[in-house]
GROMACS .gro file of C-alpha atoms in nm:
model
  443
    1MET     CA    1   0.064   1.177  -1.929
    2HIS     CA    2   0.060   0.882  -2.164
    3VAL     CA    3   0.149   0.857  -2.528
    4SER     CA    4  -0.121   0.890  -2.789
    5HIS     CA    5  -0.411   0.652  -2.745
    6GLY     CA    6  -0.330   0.437  -3.046
    7LYS     CA    7   0.048   0.441  -3.009
    8ARG     CA    8   0.043   0.367  -2.639
    9LEU     CA    9  -0.208   0.087  -2.678
   10ASN     CA   10   0.015  -0.089  -2.930
   11GLY     CA   11   0.317  -0.040  -2.706
   12ALA     CA   12   0.128  -0.167  -2.405
   13ARG     CA   13   0.024  -0.485  -2.587
   14LYS     CA   14   0.381  -0.543  -2.696
   15GLY     CA   15   0.504  -0.481  -2.340
   16LEU     CA   16   0.252  -0.724  -2.198
   17GLY     CA   17   0.366  -0.996  -2.432
   18THR     CA   18   0.726  -0.936  -2.334
   19ALA     CA   19   0.647  -0.940  -1.965
   20LEU     CA   20   0.443  -1.259  -1.993
   21ALA     CA   21   0.723  -1.435  -2.174
   22VAL     CA   22   0.989  -1.311  -1.935
   23THR     CA   23   0.782  -1.404  -1.631
   24ALA     CA   24   0.720  -1.753  -1.764
   25LEU     CA   25   1.084  -1.809  -1.848
   26LEU     CA   26   1.238  -1.646  -1.546
   27GLY     CA   27   0.993  -1.712  -1.265
   28ALA     CA   28   1.235  -1.957  -1.108
   29ALA     CA   29   1.522  -1.715  -1.147
   30ILE     CA   30   1.329  -1.437  -0.978
   31SER     CA   31   1.242  -1.665  -0.689
   32ALA     CA   32   1.604  -1.762  -0.657
   33ALA     CA   33   1.706  -1.397  -0.654
   34GLY     CA   34   1.485  -1.329  -0.353
   35PRO     CA   35   1.452  -1.658  -0.168
   36ALA     CA   36   1.176  -1.560   0.072
   37ALA     CA   37   0.896  -1.806   0.137
   38ALA     CA   38   0.630  -1.839  -0.133
   39ASP     CA   39   0.332  -1.605  -0.090
   40GLY     CA   40   0.084  -1.864   0.017
   41LYS     CA   41   0.306  -2.089   0.229
   42ALA     CA   42   0.167  -2.120   0.577
   43ALA     CA   43   0.410  -2.078   0.862
   44PRO     CA   44   0.390  -2.302   1.169
   45LYS     CA   45   0.140  -2.193   1.434
   46ALA     CA   46   0.415  -2.142   1.690
   47PRO     CA   47   0.706  -2.014   1.479
   48ALA     CA   48   1.054  -1.934   1.589
   49ALA     CA   49   1.164  -1.572   1.569
   50PRO     CA   50   1.101  -1.491   1.201
   51ALA     CA   51   1.437  -1.348   1.103
   52ALA     CA   52   1.420  -1.263   0.734
   53ASP     CA   53   1.553  -1.586   0.582
   54CYS     CA   54   1.705  -1.441   0.271
   55SER     CA   55   2.060  -1.363   0.167
   56ALA     CA   56   2.215  -1.034   0.272
   57ALA     CA   57   2.149  -0.875  -0.068
   58TYR     CA   58   1.774  -0.932  -0.027
   59LYS     CA   59   1.741  -0.854   0.341
   60ILE     CA   60   1.638  -0.522   0.494
   61GLU     CA   61   1.680  -0.459   0.866
   62GLN     CA   62   1.659  -0.123   1.040
   63THR     CA   63   1.639  -0.015   1.404
   64LEU     CA   64   1.453   0.312   1.458
   65ASP     CA   65   1.389   0.551   1.746
   66GLY     CA   66   1.277   0.386   2.065
   67GLY     CA   67   1.451   0.061   1.976
   68THR     CA   68   1.197  -0.062   1.720
   69THR     CA   69   1.346  -0.295   1.456
   70TRP     CA   70   1.185  -0.376   1.122
   71ARG     CA   71   1.299  -0.682   0.924
   72MET     CA   72   1.193  -0.800   0.581
   73CYS     CA   73   1.299  -0.968   0.260
   74TRP     CA   74   1.239  -0.834  -0.088
   75HIS     CA   75   1.230  -0.967  -0.439
   76TYR     CA   76   1.152  -0.821  -0.778
   77ASN     CA   77   0.876  -0.908  -1.021
   78THR     CA   78   0.853  -0.819  -1.390
   79TYR     CA   79   0.495  -0.698  -1.346
   80SER     CA   80   0.457  -0.518  -1.013
   81GLY     CA   81   0.824  -0.451  -0.951
   82LEU     CA   82   0.918  -0.447  -0.581
   83ILE     CA   83   0.754  -0.709  -0.357
   84LEU     CA   84   0.817  -0.722   0.018
   85ASP     CA   85   0.815  -1.058   0.196
   86LYS     CA   86   0.817  -1.178   0.556
   87VAL     CA   87   0.781  -0.835   0.715
   88SER     CA   88   0.826  -0.841   1.092
   89TYR     CA   89   0.819  -0.579   1.365
   90GLN     CA   90   1.010  -0.596   1.694
   91PRO     CA   91   0.946  -0.305   1.930
   92LYS     CA   92   1.133  -0.249   2.251
   93GLY     CA   93   1.029  -0.499   2.516
   94GLU     CA   94   0.936  -0.780   2.278
   95ALA     CA   95   1.162  -1.083   2.307
   96LYS     CA   96   1.131  -1.173   1.939
   97PRO     CA   97   1.003  -1.020   1.615
   98ILE     CA   98   0.627  -1.012   1.555
   99PRO     CA   99   0.541  -1.134   1.203
  100VAL     CA  100   0.305  -0.892   1.028
  101LEU     CA  101   0.296  -0.949   0.650
  102THR     CA  102   0.374  -1.255   0.442
  103SER     CA  103   0.387  -1.034   0.132
  104ALA     CA  104   0.289  -0.689   0.010
  105ARG     CA  105   0.287  -0.552  -0.342
  106LEU     CA  106   0.149  -0.293  -0.580
  107ALA     CA  107  -0.139  -0.474  -0.749
  108GLN     CA  108  -0.243  -0.238  -1.031
  109VAL     CA  109  -0.243   0.120  -1.157
  110HIS     CA  110  -0.558   0.147  -1.369
  111VAL     CA  111  -0.570   0.460  -1.587
  112PRO     CA  112  -0.893   0.533  -1.779
  113TYR     CA  113  -0.914   0.856  -1.982
  114ASP     CA  114  -1.219   1.078  -1.949
  115ASP     CA  115  -1.308   1.064  -2.320
  116GLY     CA  116  -1.345   0.684  -2.310
  117GLU     CA  117  -1.095   0.635  -2.592
  118ALA     CA  118  -0.814   0.487  -2.384
  119GLU     CA  119  -0.783   0.276  -2.069
  120PHE     CA  120  -0.465   0.122  -1.935
  121ASP     CA  121  -0.349  -0.122  -1.670
  122ASP     CA  122  -0.003   0.016  -1.613
  123VAL     CA  123   0.125  -0.268  -1.395
  124THR     CA  124   0.022  -0.568  -1.606
  125GLY     CA  125  -0.033  -0.390  -1.938
  126THR     CA  126   0.301  -0.212  -1.986
  127ASP     CA  127   0.666  -0.282  -1.914
  128PHE     CA  128   0.623  -0.135  -1.564
  129GLY     CA  129   0.841  -0.390  -1.386
  130MET     CA  130   1.094  -0.405  -1.666
  131ALA     CA  131   1.130  -0.026  -1.674
  132LEU     CA  132   1.289   0.010  -1.331
  133GLN     CA  133   1.476   0.340  -1.317
  134LYS     CA  134   1.835   0.382  -1.204
  135LEU     CA  135   1.846   0.609  -0.900
  136LYS     CA  136   2.097   0.884  -0.844
  137THR     CA  137   2.273   0.897  -0.508
  138SER     CA  138   2.091   1.224  -0.438
  139GLU     CA  139   1.756   1.042  -0.469
  140CYS     CA  140   1.837   0.822  -0.169
  141PRO     CA  141   1.975   1.069   0.087
  142GLY     CA  142   2.147   0.904   0.378
  143GLY     CA  143   2.058   0.558   0.253
  144THR     CA  144   2.174   0.268   0.040
  145ILE     CA  145   2.079   0.197  -0.320
  146LYS     CA  146   2.047  -0.177  -0.373
  147THR     CA  147   2.108  -0.353  -0.702
  148VAL     CA  148   1.808  -0.517  -0.868
  149LYS     CA  149   1.850  -0.786  -1.132
  150VAL     CA  150   1.604  -0.699  -1.409
  151PRO     CA  151   1.558  -0.955  -1.688
  152ASP     CA  152   1.697  -0.843  -2.026
  153ARG     CA  153   1.839  -0.529  -1.864
  154GLY     CA  154   2.088  -0.664  -1.615
  155ASP     CA  155   2.172  -0.498  -1.287
  156VAL     CA  156   1.990  -0.173  -1.208
  157SER     CA  157   2.075   0.040  -0.904
  158GLY     CA  158   1.709   0.099  -0.840
  159LEU     CA  159   1.602   0.020  -0.482
  160CYS     CA  160   1.650   0.286  -0.215
  161VAL     CA  161   1.657   0.192   0.154
  162THR     CA  162   1.688   0.493   0.384
  163THR     CA  163   1.534   0.668   0.684
  164ARG     CA  164   1.350   0.997   0.697
  165ALA     CA  165   1.242   1.226   0.979
  166ARG     CA  166   0.867   1.242   1.036
  167GLY     CA  167   0.847   1.502   1.312
  168HIS     CA  168   0.684   1.440   1.648
  169ALA     CA  169   0.650   1.076   1.749
  170TYR     CA  170   0.475   1.175   2.073
  171ARG     CA  171   0.444   1.457   2.325
  172LEU     CA  172   0.309   1.460   2.684
  173ASN     CA  173   0.311   1.741   2.936
  174ASN     CA  174   0.260   1.535   3.251
  175ASP     CA  175   0.108   1.836   3.422
  176GLY     CA  176   0.163   1.859   3.798
  177SER     CA  177  -0.178   2.023   3.842
  178THR     CA  178  -0.342   1.687   3.769
  179GLY     CA  179  -0.110   1.479   3.984
  180GLY     CA  180   0.162   1.427   3.728
  181SER     CA  181   0.534   1.474   3.769
  182GLY     CA  182   0.539   1.800   3.576
  183LYS     CA  183   0.783   1.649   3.328
  184VAL     CA  184   0.743   1.702   2.954
  185TYR     CA  185   0.795   1.388   2.744
  186THR     CA  186   0.860   1.440   2.376
  187GLY     CA  187   1.028   1.250   2.096
  188GLN     CA  188   1.101   1.297   1.729
  189GLY     CA  189   1.063   0.998   1.499
  190ARG     CA  190   1.228   0.856   1.190
  191ASP     CA  191   1.075   0.612   0.943
  192LEU     CA  192   1.234   0.337   0.738
  193LEU     CA  193   1.169   0.412   0.371
  194VAL     CA  194   1.193   0.156   0.091
  195TYR     CA  195   1.114   0.267  -0.264
  196THR     CA  196   1.166   0.226  -0.636
  197VAL     CA  197   1.083   0.431  -0.946
  198ASN     CA  198   0.923   0.258  -1.246
  199LYS     CA  199   0.841   0.412  -1.580
  200ALA     CA  200   0.517   0.347  -1.770
  201SER     CA  201   0.530   0.547  -2.091
  202TRP     CA  202   0.519   0.917  -1.992
  203TYR     CA  203   0.450   0.846  -1.628
  204GLU     CA  204   0.708   0.767  -1.363
  205TYR     CA  205   0.572   0.600  -1.050
  206ILE     CA  206   0.748   0.617  -0.713
  207THR     CA  207   0.638   0.310  -0.515
  208GLU     CA  208   0.711   0.383  -0.150
  209TRP     CA  209   0.677   0.171   0.165
  210ARG     CA  210   0.722   0.347   0.498
  211PHE     CA  211   0.772   0.172   0.835
  212SER     CA  212   0.737   0.369   1.158
  213SER     CA  213   0.869   0.301   1.506
  214ASP     CA  214   0.514   0.281   1.646
  215GLY     CA  215   0.436  -0.016   1.418
  216THR     CA  216   0.253   0.172   1.142
  217ILE     CA  217   0.309   0.068   0.781
  218SER     CA  218   0.223   0.314   0.503
  219SER     CA  219   0.237   0.275   0.128
  220ASN     CA  220   0.215   0.555  -0.124
  221VAL     CA  221   0.245   0.580  -0.498
  222GLY     CA  222   0.368   0.910  -0.636
  223ALA     CA  223   0.305   0.988  -1.002
  224THR     CA  224   0.544   1.221  -1.178
  225GLY     CA  225   0.716   1.247  -1.517
  226SER     CA  226   0.556   1.431  -1.809
  227LEU     CA  227   0.219   1.518  -1.951
  228SER     CA  228   0.182   1.324  -2.275
  229PRO     CA  229   0.253   1.547  -2.575
  230PHE     CA  230  -0.009   1.350  -2.771
  231ASP     CA  231  -0.298   1.405  -2.529
  232PHE     CA  232  -0.369   1.775  -2.564
  233ASP     CA  233  -0.700   1.722  -2.745
  234GLY     CA  234  -0.946   1.713  -2.455
  235GLY     CA  235  -1.279   1.890  -2.492
  236ASP     CA  236  -1.392   2.167  -2.261
  237ASP     CA  237  -1.552   1.916  -2.027
  238ARG     CA  238  -1.271   1.658  -2.044
  239GLY     CA  239  -0.952   1.860  -2.049
  240TRP     CA  240  -0.774   2.165  -1.911
  241PRO     CA  241  -0.591   2.429  -2.115
  242ILE     CA  242  -0.214   2.398  -2.071
  243GLY     CA  243   0.014   2.660  -2.225
  244LYS     CA  244  -0.079   2.977  -2.408
  245GLY     CA  245  -0.444   3.050  -2.460
  246ASP     CA  246  -0.716   2.789  -2.482
  247GLN     CA  247  -0.604   2.556  -2.760
  248ALA     CA  248  -0.413   2.267  -2.603
  249LYS     CA  249  -0.634   2.098  -2.345
  250ALA     CA  250  -0.459   1.819  -2.159
  251GLU     CA  251  -0.691   1.516  -2.143
  252SER     CA  252  -0.820   1.441  -1.793
  253HIS     CA  253  -0.789   1.086  -1.661
  254SER     CA  254  -0.792   0.880  -1.342
  255HIS     CA  255  -0.532   0.682  -1.149
  256ASN     CA  256  -0.688   0.392  -0.962
  257VAL     CA  257  -0.409   0.238  -0.756
  258PHE     CA  258  -0.446  -0.104  -0.593
  259TRP     CA  259  -0.235  -0.282  -0.333
  260ARG     CA  260  -0.243  -0.648  -0.228
  261MET     CA  261  -0.146  -0.758   0.124
  262ASN     CA  262  -0.117  -1.112   0.251
  263PHE     CA  263  -0.106  -1.080   0.629
  264GLY     CA  264   0.081  -1.334   0.839
  265LEU     CA  265   0.019  -1.204   1.190
  266ASP     CA  266   0.203  -1.405   1.456
  267GLY     CA  267   0.336  -1.632   1.183
  268SER     CA  268   0.001  -1.768   1.063
  269PRO     CA  269  -0.191  -1.689   0.743
  270LYS     CA  270  -0.514  -1.769   0.927
  271ALA     CA  271  -0.685  -1.448   1.035
  272LYS     CA  272  -1.022  -1.290   1.099
  273VAL     CA  273  -1.159  -0.974   0.938
  274GLU     CA  274  -1.388  -0.737   1.127
  275GLN     CA  275  -1.584  -0.429   1.018
  276TYR     CA  276  -1.670  -0.151   1.263
  277ASP     CA  277  -1.943   0.109   1.215
  278SER     CA  278  -2.026   0.396   1.449
  279LYS     CA  279  -2.364   0.567   1.446
  280VAL     CA  280  -2.411   0.913   1.598
  281THR     CA  281  -2.751   1.004   1.742
  282PRO     CA  282  -2.818   1.381   1.770
  283PRO     CA  283  -2.896   1.519   2.115
  284THR     CA  284  -3.248   1.564   2.242
  285GLY     CA  285  -3.339   1.856   2.462
  286GLY     CA  286  -3.035   1.979   2.654
  287GLY     CA  287  -2.841   1.654   2.625
  288SER     CA  288  -2.538   1.559   2.423
  289PRO     CA  289  -2.509   1.343   2.111
  290THR     CA  290  -2.442   0.974   2.167
  291THR     CA  291  -2.239   0.732   1.956
  292LYS     CA  292  -2.273   0.355   1.932
  293THR     CA  293  -2.011   0.136   1.765
  294THR     CA  294  -2.095  -0.209   1.632
  295ARG     CA  295  -1.860  -0.488   1.527
  296THR     CA  296  -1.950  -0.710   1.232
  297PRO     CA  297  -1.740  -1.023   1.175
  298VAL     CA  298  -1.659  -1.057   0.804
  299THR     CA  299  -1.686  -1.432   0.757
  300LYS     CA  300  -1.736  -1.432   0.379
  301GLU     CA  301  -1.548  -1.255   0.104
  302LEU     CA  302  -1.631  -0.884   0.095
  303ALA     CA  303  -1.625  -0.594  -0.148
  304GLY     CA  304  -1.641  -0.298   0.088
  305ASP     CA  305  -1.729   0.069   0.062
  306ARG     CA  306  -1.592   0.344   0.282
  307LYS     CA  307  -1.839   0.538   0.492
  308ASP     CA  308  -1.800   0.793   0.766
  309MET     CA  309  -1.694   0.621   1.087
  310ARG     CA  310  -1.644   0.281   0.920
  311TRP     CA  311  -1.321   0.084   0.933
  312TRP     CA  312  -1.182  -0.267   0.901
  313ARG     CA  313  -0.913  -0.466   1.077
  314VAL     CA  314  -0.732  -0.796   1.015
  315VAL     CA  315  -0.708  -0.993   1.343
  316SER     CA  316  -0.454  -1.256   1.441
  317THR     CA  317  -0.581  -1.599   1.537
  318ALA     CA  318  -0.236  -1.713   1.653
  319GLY     CA  319  -0.117  -1.460   1.909
  320LYS     CA  320  -0.206  -1.196   2.166
  321ASN     CA  321  -0.028  -0.904   2.325
  322LYS     CA  322   0.080  -0.900   2.691
  323ASP     CA  323  -0.264  -0.766   2.793
  324GLY     CA  324  -0.427  -1.075   2.642
  325HIS     CA  325  -0.576  -0.891   2.343
  326PRO     CA  326  -0.556  -1.039   1.991
  327ARG     CA  327  -0.313  -0.852   1.771
  328SER     CA  328  -0.455  -0.680   1.465
  329TYR     CA  329  -0.387  -0.421   1.197
  330GLU     CA  330  -0.641  -0.157   1.099
  331ILE     CA  331  -0.674  -0.057   0.732
  332VAL     CA  332  -0.658   0.324   0.707
  333PRO     CA  333  -0.728   0.442   0.350
  334GLY     CA  334  -0.601   0.782   0.245
  335ALA     CA  335  -0.789   1.044   0.046
  336SER     CA  336  -0.956   0.888  -0.255
  337GLN     CA  337  -1.170   0.984  -0.553
  338LYS     CA  338  -1.354   0.665  -0.636
  339HIS     CA  339  -1.400   0.589  -1.006
  340ALA     CA  340  -1.738   0.440  -1.098
  341GLY     CA  341  -1.641   0.321  -1.444
  342ARG     CA  342  -1.552  -0.041  -1.369
  343PRO     CA  343  -1.684  -0.287  -1.109
  344PHE     CA  344  -1.337  -0.331  -0.958
  345THR     CA  345  -1.291   0.046  -0.916
  346LYS     CA  346  -1.635   0.099  -0.758
  347ARG     CA  347  -1.525  -0.048  -0.424
  348ASP     CA  348  -1.266   0.074  -0.177
  349VAL     CA  349  -1.149  -0.252  -0.020
  350PHE     CA  350  -1.178  -0.620  -0.098
  351PHE     CA  351  -1.117  -0.919   0.125
  352THR     CA  352  -1.080  -1.240  -0.074
  353GLN     CA  353  -0.992  -1.594   0.024
  354TYR     CA  354  -0.632  -1.670  -0.070
  355LYS     CA  355  -0.573  -1.817  -0.413
  356LYS     CA  356  -0.218  -1.821  -0.540
  357CYS     CA  357  -0.292  -1.700  -0.893
  358GLU     CA  358  -0.499  -1.398  -0.781
  359GLN     CA  359  -0.222  -1.138  -0.777
  360TYR     CA  360  -0.343  -0.828  -0.964
  361ALA     CA  361  -0.665  -0.632  -0.921
  362SER     CA  362  -0.738  -0.609  -1.294
  363ASN     CA  363  -0.599  -0.761  -1.611
  364ASN     CA  364  -0.467  -1.042  -1.391
  365PRO     CA  365  -0.262  -1.274  -1.615
  366SER     CA  366  -0.199  -1.554  -1.369
  367CYS     CA  367  -0.509  -1.773  -1.346
  368GLY     CA  368  -0.544  -1.900  -1.701
  369ASN     CA  369  -0.822  -1.899  -1.960
  370GLY     CA  370  -1.180  -1.880  -1.843
  371VAL     CA  371  -1.096  -1.744  -1.498
  372PRO     CA  372  -1.210  -1.390  -1.411
  373THR     CA  373  -0.928  -1.137  -1.432
  374SER     CA  374  -1.039  -0.872  -1.181
  375VAL     CA  375  -1.072  -0.872  -0.805
  376ASP     CA  376  -1.445  -0.791  -0.796
  377LYS     CA  377  -1.518  -1.123  -0.970
  378TRP     CA  378  -1.325  -1.316  -0.705
  379VAL     CA  379  -1.566  -1.206  -0.431
  380ASP     CA  380  -1.807  -1.497  -0.472
  381GLY     CA  381  -1.910  -1.601  -0.123
  382GLN     CA  382  -1.617  -1.813  -0.011
  383THR     CA  383  -1.553  -1.842   0.360
  384LEU     CA  384  -1.265  -1.624   0.479
  385ASN     CA  385  -1.000  -1.800   0.684
  386HIS     CA  386  -0.690  -1.690   0.490
  387PRO     CA  387  -0.792  -1.339   0.383
  388ILE     CA  388  -0.611  -1.134   0.122
  389THR     CA  389  -0.656  -0.758   0.166
  390TRP     CA  390  -0.691  -0.530  -0.138
  391VAL     CA  391  -0.701  -0.149  -0.111
  392ASN     CA  392  -0.809   0.085  -0.392
  393ILE     CA  393  -0.719   0.456  -0.381
  394GLY     CA  394  -0.831   0.675  -0.672
  395PHE     CA  395  -0.720   1.013  -0.803
  396HIS     CA  396  -0.888   1.209  -1.083
  397HIS     CA  397  -0.611   1.399  -1.256
  398ILE     CA  398  -0.729   1.724  -1.410
  399ALA     CA  399  -0.406   1.881  -1.528
  400ARG     CA  400  -0.290   2.236  -1.448
  401ASP     CA  401  -0.025   2.473  -1.578
  402GLU     CA  402   0.203   2.373  -1.290
  403ASP     CA  403   0.217   2.015  -1.423
  404GLN     CA  404   0.477   2.124  -1.677
  405GLN     CA  405   0.765   2.022  -1.670
  406PRO     CA  406   0.847   1.778  -1.509
  407MET     CA  407   0.523   1.725  -1.327
  408PRO     CA  408   0.535   1.764  -0.947
  409VAL     CA  409   0.466   1.436  -0.767
  410HIS     CA  410   0.105   1.372  -0.669
  411TRP     CA  411   0.064   1.105  -0.401
  412GLN     CA  412  -0.208   0.855  -0.317
  413GLY     CA  413  -0.192   0.580  -0.058
  414PHE     CA  414  -0.303   0.422   0.268
  415SER     CA  415  -0.174   0.297   0.603
  416MET     CA  416  -0.195  -0.014   0.818
  417ALA     CA  417  -0.209   0.090   1.183
  418PRO     CA  418  -0.127  -0.150   1.468
  419ARG     CA  419  -0.422  -0.213   1.698
  420ASP     CA  420  -0.332  -0.405   2.015
  421VAL     CA  421  -0.011  -0.538   1.864
  422THR     CA  422   0.167  -0.432   2.185
  423ALA     CA  423   0.019  -0.382   2.532
  424MET     CA  424   0.137  -0.020   2.541
  425SER     CA  425   0.291   0.223   2.297
  426PRO     CA  426   0.629   0.086   2.192
  427LEU     CA  427   0.766   0.438   2.243
  428THR     CA  428   0.653   0.469   2.608
  429PRO     CA  429   0.935   0.625   2.817
  430GLY     CA  430   1.069   0.395   3.083
  431ASP     CA  431   0.939   0.590   3.382
  432LEU     CA  432   0.582   0.571   3.240
  433ALA     CA  433   0.596   0.198   3.166
  434GLY     CA  434   0.384   0.114   3.470
  435GLN     CA  435   0.092   0.324   3.352
  436ASN     CA  436  -0.097   0.051   3.168
  437GLY     CA  437  -0.473   0.081   3.202
  438ARG     CA  438  -0.634   0.334   3.436
  439PRO     CA  439  -0.393   0.620   3.506
  440PRO     CA  440  -0.265   0.661   3.863
  441ASN     CA  441  -0.436   0.906   4.100
  442VAL     CA  442  -0.766   0.868   3.918
  443GLY     CA  443  -1.059   0.749   4.126
   0.00000   0.00000   0.00000
């Protein structure tokens, strides 16, 4: 999907130099364009309702099914492109918005080729942010395409804000045989979608953020575009024949996509991280299997590996729901093919202590000479009280005939699921609102 190894490497180095210069010269201008709070700025412990404090051009606000409203600011960066700031969630029944994220961004797309002759960091090593694509009206159905000011390119109609149906939001047959009313409760949901398309040589990446009425946030990166016409020289064990016969073998490669989230639950950057592991014990005799779940506080920086029945959550230290439970968000990684070639791609999640210059998972340009440039090196035992969450989702791309032309989108991503953010489902129908805790008519 990329240009020839030598040609693309030269282009990438040139692009990196351009991006570095532009970022240095226009950092203030970019901040002015999207005047949300700086990434690391701590909000007061008892904040007022966090309405997105940015101008109308850089504000996104959408009310979804069930009365849920999402609010956020956005700005644009010459490396990672779209960055979301001050994301808040206000479901029905909450008097004010609940702050969730201080910032969220794409933090790298690392692309190593199977033959070992080429390896790219598409976010910080090419003109990814500069190469924002103009969107057609048909690419943003039912929505609005916002104008993005891109240095050296001017205004680009490149940010789509729309909604999209997701199917069932919930369904309950409150069966009369078990003491229920006999009524069927069902609802269809719509999500707020915010996305851009950025070009990195032959690839085009769709960076999508999805916000659901139940409080879930999902991010996906879709890769599309073209197979590189220069990379049809893979061997039998490193490529796949594309086209007539067995001559042109498209070189296999990986996409290791990283995201960086700075949570700000309840308006505070201070948070706890917890890891949960469940162990299943097989039955003995005629019994049933048992399962025990343990909670491990993550007090130091962590490079974590996914395992069956393991998960992590980021927990608020500044607020609780109406049941008195601390609000949190669970990290829910999607399908992933982990790449063992680099230390930063060997792990699925990282939790690091906040440092302003640590912005990109690899080839990080921000910290200066002598400072490690990849996220694995930043996990060095610091105490976590302002955790930054990094998620790595990998995909090993072995091409196929159907990848020509253009290539169908292949997606990789993850979700952040609310856990105790509200006392009940924000979509609970009004006549079930009293059923919090043990259901009625149950002894």
